[in-house]
XYZ file of C-alpha atoms in Angstrom:
157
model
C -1.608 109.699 37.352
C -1.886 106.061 36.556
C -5.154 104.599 37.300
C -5.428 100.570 37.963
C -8.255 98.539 39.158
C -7.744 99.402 42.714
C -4.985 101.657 43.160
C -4.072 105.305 41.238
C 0.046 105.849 40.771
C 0.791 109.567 40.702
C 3.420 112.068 41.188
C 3.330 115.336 42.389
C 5.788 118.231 42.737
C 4.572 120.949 45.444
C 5.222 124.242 44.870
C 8.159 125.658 47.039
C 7.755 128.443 49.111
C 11.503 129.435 48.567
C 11.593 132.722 47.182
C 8.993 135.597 47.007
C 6.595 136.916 50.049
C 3.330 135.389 47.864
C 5.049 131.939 47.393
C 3.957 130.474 50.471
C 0.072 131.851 50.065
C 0.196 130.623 47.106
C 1.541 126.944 48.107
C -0.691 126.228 50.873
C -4.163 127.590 48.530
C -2.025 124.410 46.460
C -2.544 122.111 49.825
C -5.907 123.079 49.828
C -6.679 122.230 47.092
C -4.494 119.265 47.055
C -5.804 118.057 50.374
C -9.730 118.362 48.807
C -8.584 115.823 46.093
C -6.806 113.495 48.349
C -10.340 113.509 50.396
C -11.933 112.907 47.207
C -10.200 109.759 46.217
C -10.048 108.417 50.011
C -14.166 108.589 49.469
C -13.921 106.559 46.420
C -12.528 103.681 48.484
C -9.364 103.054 46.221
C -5.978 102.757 47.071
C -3.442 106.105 46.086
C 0.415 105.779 46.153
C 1.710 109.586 45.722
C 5.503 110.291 44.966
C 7.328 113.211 44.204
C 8.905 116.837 46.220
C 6.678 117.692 48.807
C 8.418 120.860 49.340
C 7.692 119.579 53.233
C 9.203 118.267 56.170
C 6.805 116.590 58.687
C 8.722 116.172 62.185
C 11.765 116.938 63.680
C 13.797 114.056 62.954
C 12.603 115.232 58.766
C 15.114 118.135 59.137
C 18.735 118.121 60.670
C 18.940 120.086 63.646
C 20.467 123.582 62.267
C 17.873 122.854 59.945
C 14.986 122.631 62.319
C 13.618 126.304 62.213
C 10.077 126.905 61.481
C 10.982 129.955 59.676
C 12.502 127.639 56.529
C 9.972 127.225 54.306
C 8.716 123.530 54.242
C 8.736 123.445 58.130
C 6.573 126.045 59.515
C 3.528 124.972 61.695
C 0.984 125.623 59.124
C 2.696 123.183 56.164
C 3.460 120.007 59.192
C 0.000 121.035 60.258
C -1.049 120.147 56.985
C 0.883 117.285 56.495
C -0.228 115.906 59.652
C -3.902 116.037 58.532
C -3.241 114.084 55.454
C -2.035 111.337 57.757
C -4.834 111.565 60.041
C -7.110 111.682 57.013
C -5.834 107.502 55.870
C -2.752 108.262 54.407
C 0.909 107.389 55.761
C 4.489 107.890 54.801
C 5.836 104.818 53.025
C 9.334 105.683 53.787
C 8.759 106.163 57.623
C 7.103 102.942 57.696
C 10.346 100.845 57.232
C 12.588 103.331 58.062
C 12.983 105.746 61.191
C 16.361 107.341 60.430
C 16.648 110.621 61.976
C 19.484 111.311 59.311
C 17.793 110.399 56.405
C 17.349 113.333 54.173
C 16.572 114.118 50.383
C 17.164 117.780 49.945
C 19.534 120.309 51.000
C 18.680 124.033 50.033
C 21.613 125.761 50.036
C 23.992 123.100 48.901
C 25.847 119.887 50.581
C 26.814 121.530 53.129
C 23.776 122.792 53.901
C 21.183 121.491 56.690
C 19.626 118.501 55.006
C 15.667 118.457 55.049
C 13.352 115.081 54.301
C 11.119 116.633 51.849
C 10.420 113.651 49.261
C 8.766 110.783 49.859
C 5.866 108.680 48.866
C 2.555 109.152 50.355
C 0.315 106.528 50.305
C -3.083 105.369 51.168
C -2.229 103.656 54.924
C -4.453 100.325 53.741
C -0.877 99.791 51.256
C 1.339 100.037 54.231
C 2.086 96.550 54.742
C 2.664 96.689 50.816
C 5.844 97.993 51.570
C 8.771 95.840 51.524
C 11.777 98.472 51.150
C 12.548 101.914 51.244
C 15.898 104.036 51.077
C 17.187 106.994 49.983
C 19.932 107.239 47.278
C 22.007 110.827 47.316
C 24.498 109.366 45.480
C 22.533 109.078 42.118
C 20.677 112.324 43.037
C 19.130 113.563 39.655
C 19.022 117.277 40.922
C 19.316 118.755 44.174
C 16.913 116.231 45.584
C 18.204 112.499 46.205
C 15.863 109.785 45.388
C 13.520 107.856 47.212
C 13.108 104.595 46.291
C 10.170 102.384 47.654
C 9.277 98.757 46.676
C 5.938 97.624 47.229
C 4.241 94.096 46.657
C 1.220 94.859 45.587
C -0.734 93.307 42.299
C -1.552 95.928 39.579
C-alpha cells in the first residue's frame, strides 16, 4: 500500500477458492476481514484505489454464460453477496464505470478455451469515480493466466 495525502494505492490478491473443501472458508474469513479494513479506511475519510485478482465475479455479465454457475468458485451467492456490500459500503468498480462489456473478461480457469470470468479489476473509493478517464483489458500481454486491467485516472497525488 502506497499512502498519499488523500488517497492510499494498494494491491491485493484474494485467495482462490479453487482447490480444497477448506479453501473457500478460508477465503471468505479473508473477506471478512478484508471488508473490516475497507470499513476502516472509508471512516478515515480518504480516498482508496484497490487493484489486483479478486478471485470474484460480481454479476452476470462478469462471467460468460457456460461460465455463469454459482457452483464455480468466485461466483457463488455468498462471494457477489460480498462484493455487492463493498459497493454499497462507498466503493465502485473503476472498470464498470467506463466500460459495460458483457464480454470483457480477465481470467479463464481452465485454459483459453475455457469460460472466461471478470475477476480483476480495480476497486475504488466511489468519490474517485469521475477520476477515471480509461479502462480496458489487455489479454494479449497477459502476464499469467489473468489479462491485465489497465485504468487511468486523473487524479493529483
Amino acid at each position: 500500500q502506497a499512502d498519499y495525502e488523500h488517497c492510499s494505492i494498494g494491491s491485493i490478491l484474494v485467495p482462490s477458492a479453487f482447490g480444497e473443501k477448506g479453501d473457500k472458508e478460508a477465503k471468505m474469513r479473508f473477506l471478512s476481514q478484508l471488508g473490516a479494513h475497507l470499513q476502516k479506511v472509508r471512516n478515515k475519510k480518504r480516498d482508496f484505489i484497490l487493484c489486483g485478482g479478486w478471485e470474484l465475479a460480481w454479476q452476470p455479465r462478469d462471467a460468460e454464460e457456460s461460465g455463469n454457475r454459482l457452483d464455480i468458485p468466485g461466483f457463488s451467492a455468498e462471494e457477489r453477496d460480498w462484493l455487492g456490500s463493498v459497493y454499497q459500503a462507498g466503493y465502485c468498480d473503476a472498470f464498470r464505470e467506463l466500460d459495460s462489456d458483457i464480454d470483457d473478461f480477465t481470467w479463464w480457469p481452465e485454459g483459453d478455451e475455457s469460460p472466461g470470468l471478470r475477476t480483476d479489476t480495480h476497486i475504488i473509493s466511489s468519490s474517485l469515480a469521475p477520476c477515471v478517464t480509461d479502462a480496458c483489458i489487455d489479454p494479449e500481454d497477459a502476464f499469467s493466466s489473468h489479462a491485465p486491467v489497465i485504468i487511468e485516472y486523473d487524479i493529483e497525488l
